[in-house]
Short mmCIF file of C-alpha atoms and ligand atoms in Angstrom, two decimals:
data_model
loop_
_atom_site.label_atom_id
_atom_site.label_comp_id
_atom_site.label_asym_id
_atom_site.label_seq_id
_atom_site.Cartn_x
_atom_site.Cartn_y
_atom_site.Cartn_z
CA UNK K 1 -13.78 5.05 -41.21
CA UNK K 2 -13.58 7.53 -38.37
CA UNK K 3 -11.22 10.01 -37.79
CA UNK K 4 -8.68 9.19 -35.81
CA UNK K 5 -7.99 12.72 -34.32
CA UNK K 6 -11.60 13.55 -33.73
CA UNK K 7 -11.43 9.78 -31.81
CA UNK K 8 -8.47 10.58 -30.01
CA UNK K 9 -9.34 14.09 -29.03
CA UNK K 10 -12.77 12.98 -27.50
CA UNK K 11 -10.95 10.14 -25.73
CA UNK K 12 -8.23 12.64 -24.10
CA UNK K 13 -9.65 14.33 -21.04
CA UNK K 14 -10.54 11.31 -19.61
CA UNK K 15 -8.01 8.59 -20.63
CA UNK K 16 -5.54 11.82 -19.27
CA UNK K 17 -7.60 11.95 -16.18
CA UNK K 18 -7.33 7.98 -15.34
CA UNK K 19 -3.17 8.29 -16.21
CA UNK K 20 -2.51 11.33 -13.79
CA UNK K 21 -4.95 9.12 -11.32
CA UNK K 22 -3.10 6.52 -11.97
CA UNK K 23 0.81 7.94 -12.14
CA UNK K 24 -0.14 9.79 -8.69
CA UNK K 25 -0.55 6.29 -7.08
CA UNK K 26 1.97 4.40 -8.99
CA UNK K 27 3.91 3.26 -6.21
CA UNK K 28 0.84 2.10 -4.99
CA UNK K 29 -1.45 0.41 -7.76
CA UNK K 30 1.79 -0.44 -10.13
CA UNK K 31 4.15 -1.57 -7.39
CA UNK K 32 0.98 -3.91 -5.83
CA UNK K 33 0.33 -5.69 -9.27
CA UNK K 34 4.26 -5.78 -9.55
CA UNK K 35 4.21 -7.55 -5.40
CA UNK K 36 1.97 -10.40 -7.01
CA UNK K 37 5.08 -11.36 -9.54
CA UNK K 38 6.94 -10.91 -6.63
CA UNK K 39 8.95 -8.24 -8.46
CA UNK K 40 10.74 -6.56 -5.49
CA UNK K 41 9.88 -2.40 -5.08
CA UNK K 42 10.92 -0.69 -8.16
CA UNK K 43 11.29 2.76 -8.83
CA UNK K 44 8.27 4.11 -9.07
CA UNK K 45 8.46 5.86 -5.61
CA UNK K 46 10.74 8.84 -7.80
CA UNK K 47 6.94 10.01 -8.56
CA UNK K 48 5.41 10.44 -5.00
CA UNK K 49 6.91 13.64 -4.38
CA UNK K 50 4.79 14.80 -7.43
CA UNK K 51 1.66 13.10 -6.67
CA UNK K 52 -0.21 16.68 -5.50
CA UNK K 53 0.50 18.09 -8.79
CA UNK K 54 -0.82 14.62 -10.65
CA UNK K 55 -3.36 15.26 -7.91
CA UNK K 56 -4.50 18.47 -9.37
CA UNK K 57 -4.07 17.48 -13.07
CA UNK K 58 -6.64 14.61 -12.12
CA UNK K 59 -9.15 16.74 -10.21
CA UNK K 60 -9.27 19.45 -13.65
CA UNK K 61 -8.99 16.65 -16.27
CA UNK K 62 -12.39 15.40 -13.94
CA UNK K 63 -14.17 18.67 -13.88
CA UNK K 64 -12.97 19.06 -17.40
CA UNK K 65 -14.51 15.56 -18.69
CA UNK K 66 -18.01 16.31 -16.52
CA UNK K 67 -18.11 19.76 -17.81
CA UNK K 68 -17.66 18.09 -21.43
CA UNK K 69 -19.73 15.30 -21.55
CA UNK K 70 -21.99 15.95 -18.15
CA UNK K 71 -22.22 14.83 -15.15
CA UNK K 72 -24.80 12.18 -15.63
CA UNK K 73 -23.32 10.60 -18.75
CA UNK K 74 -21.67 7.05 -18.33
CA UNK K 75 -18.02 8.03 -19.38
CA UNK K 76 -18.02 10.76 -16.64
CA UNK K 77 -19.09 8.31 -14.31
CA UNK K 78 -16.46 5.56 -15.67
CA UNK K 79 -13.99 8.24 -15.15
CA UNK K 80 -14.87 9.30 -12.15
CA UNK K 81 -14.62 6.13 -10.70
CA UNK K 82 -11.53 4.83 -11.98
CA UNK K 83 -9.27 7.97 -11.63
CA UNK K 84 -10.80 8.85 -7.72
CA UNK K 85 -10.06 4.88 -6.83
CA UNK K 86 -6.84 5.16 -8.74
CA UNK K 87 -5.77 8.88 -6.46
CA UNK K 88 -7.06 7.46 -3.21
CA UNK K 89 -5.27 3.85 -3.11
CA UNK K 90 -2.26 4.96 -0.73
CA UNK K 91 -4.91 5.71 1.32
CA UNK K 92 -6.65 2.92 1.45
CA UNK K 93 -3.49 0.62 1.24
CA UNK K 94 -1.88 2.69 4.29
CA UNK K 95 -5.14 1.60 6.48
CA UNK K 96 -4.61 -1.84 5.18
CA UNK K 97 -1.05 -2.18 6.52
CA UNK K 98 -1.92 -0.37 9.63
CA UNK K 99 -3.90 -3.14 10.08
CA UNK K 100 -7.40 -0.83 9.83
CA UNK K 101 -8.63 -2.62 7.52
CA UNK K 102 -9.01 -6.53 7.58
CA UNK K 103 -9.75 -8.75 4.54
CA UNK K 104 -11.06 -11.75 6.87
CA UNK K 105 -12.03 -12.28 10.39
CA UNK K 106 -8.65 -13.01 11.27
CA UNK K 107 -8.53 -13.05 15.15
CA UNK K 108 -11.09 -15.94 15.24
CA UNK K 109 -9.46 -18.15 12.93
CA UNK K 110 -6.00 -17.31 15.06
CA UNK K 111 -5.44 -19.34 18.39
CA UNK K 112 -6.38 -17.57 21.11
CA UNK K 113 -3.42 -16.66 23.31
CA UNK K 114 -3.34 -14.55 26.59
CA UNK K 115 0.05 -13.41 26.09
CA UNK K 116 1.12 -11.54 22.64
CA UNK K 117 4.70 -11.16 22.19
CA UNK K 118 5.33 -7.21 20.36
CA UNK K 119 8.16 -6.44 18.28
CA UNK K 120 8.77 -2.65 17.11
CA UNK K 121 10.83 -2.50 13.97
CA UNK K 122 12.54 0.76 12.45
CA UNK K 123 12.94 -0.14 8.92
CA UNK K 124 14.45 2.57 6.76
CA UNK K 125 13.97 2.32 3.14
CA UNK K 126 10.17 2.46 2.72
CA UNK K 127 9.68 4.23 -0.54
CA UNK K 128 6.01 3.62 -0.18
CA UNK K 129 2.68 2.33 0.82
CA UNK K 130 2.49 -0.55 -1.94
CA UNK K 131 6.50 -1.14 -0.74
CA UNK K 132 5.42 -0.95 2.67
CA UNK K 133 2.72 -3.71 2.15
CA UNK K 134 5.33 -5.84 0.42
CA UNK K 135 6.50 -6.06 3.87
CA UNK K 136 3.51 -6.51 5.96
CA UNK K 137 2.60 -9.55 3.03
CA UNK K 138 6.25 -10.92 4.21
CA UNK K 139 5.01 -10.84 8.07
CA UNK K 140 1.97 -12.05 7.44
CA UNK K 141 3.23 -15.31 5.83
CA UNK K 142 4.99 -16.48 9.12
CA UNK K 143 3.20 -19.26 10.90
CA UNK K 144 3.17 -18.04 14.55
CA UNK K 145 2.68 -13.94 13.04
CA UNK K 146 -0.42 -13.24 14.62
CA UNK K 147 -0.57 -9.48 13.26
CA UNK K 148 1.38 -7.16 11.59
CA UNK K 149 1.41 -3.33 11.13
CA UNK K 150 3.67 -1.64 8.90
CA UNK K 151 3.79 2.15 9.02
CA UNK K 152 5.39 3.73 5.95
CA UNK K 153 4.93 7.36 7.57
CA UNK K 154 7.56 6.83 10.25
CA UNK K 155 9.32 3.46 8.73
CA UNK K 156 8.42 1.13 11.61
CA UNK K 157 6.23 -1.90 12.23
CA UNK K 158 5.19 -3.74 14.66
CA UNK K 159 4.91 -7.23 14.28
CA UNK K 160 2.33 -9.30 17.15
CA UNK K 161 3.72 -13.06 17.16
CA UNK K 162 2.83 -15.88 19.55
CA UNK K 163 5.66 -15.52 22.56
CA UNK K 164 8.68 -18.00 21.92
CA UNK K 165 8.54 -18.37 18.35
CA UNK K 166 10.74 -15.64 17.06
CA UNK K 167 14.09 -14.05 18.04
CA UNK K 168 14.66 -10.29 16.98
CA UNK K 169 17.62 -11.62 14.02
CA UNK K 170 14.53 -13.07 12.81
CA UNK K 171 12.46 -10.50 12.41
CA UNK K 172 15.39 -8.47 10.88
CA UNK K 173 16.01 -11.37 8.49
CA UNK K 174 12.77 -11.52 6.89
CA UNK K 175 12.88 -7.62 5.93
CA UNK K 176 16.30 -8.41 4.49
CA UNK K 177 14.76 -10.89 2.22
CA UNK K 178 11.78 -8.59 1.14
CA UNK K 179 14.59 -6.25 -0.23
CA UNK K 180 18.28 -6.10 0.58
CA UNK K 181 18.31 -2.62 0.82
CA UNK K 182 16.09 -1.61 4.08
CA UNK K 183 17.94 -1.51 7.13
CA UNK K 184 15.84 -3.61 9.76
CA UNK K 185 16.33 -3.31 13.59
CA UNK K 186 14.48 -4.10 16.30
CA UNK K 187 14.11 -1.53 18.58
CA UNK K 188 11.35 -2.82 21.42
CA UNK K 189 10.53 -6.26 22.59
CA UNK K 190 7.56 -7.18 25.04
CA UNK K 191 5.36 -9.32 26.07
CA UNK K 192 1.85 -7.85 26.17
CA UNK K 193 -1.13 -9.63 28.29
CA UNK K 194 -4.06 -9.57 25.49
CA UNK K 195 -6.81 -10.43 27.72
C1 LIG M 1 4.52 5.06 13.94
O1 LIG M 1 3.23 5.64 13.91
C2 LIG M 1 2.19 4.85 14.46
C3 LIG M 1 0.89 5.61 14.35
O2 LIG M 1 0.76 6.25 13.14
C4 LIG M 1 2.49 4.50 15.90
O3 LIG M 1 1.49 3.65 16.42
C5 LIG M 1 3.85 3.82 15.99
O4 LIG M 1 4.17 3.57 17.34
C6 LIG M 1 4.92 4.70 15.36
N1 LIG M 1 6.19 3.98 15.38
C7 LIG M 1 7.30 4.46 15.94
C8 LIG M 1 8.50 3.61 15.90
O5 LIG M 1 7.32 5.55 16.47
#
């Protein structure tokens, strides 16, 4: 039998380096896993204040591991890997709900329309990107939605519908049912020639 505190002690400086990866996106990575059981944004976002110190912990607990074990071996790599995903998903889920990233060719499966009909939303309550992209999922779902954005920086979207469809009280609504407690209000409304 091995020794368990030899075991554990080898295992540290990386399984430590994935957790602080992982706790410094945890509104991001925890909150989206938590959006697919449609569990509505929990608490998580008390830790994004701290994510530059998790930040740091990760980057040593990395140079720590590759200093360790090298930088060529396959748990350094493993590590790497998961913890730099792990830091850098509120990144890469901002540009999703900014709409800078697409997961399908969207605009030609989408009727063409010369006229786009713009709402800008303030929505206060954002605690974060993986709350934020609750939201934009919530747009998204509506039949005549063309495109949403939702900016968790300022706490605004803007939603692109087809004109006619959709009322401001409507807009409002669907935030409300995302999570009673953001305040929704629509604070622009145009209709925007596309082509
Ligand atoms: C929020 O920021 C984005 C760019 O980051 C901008 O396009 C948008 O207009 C801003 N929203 C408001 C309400 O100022």
């Amino acid at each position: 039998m091995q020794s368990k505190s030899t075991l554990s002690s080898d295992k540290s400086s990386y399984i430590w380096a994935i957790t602080t990866g992982l706790l410094s996106s945890s509104c991001c990575i925890i909150q989206l896993v938590l959006n697919l059981f449609s569990i509505s944004c929990a608490g998580f976002s008390i830790l994004t204040p701290y994510r530059p110190i998790f930040l740091s912990f990760t980057t040593i607990l990395i140079l720590y591991t590759i200093s360790k074990y090298g930088i060529n071996s396959k748990r350094t790599l493993v590590t790497l890997l998961i913890s730099l995903s792990l830091s850098s998903s509120p990144e890469i889920v901002s540009l999703y709900n900014q709409g800078r990233i697409t997961t399908s060719s969207f605009s030609s499966e989408r009727p063409l329309t010369k006229e786009i009909e713009i709402f800008i939303v303030q929505i206060n309550g954002i605690s974060c990107e993986g709350c934020a992209n609750r939201i934009k999922t919530q747009f998204d779902s509506k039949p005549f939605v063309i495109d949403s954005k939702v900016y968790f920086n300022n706490q605004s979207a803007i939603v692109s519908v087809i004109p006619g469809n959709y009322k401001s009280i409507d807009i409002e609504t669907w935030v409300k049912m995302v999570d009673f407690k953001y305040e929704a209000k629509v604070i622009q409304q145009y209709i925007e020639n596309k082509y």
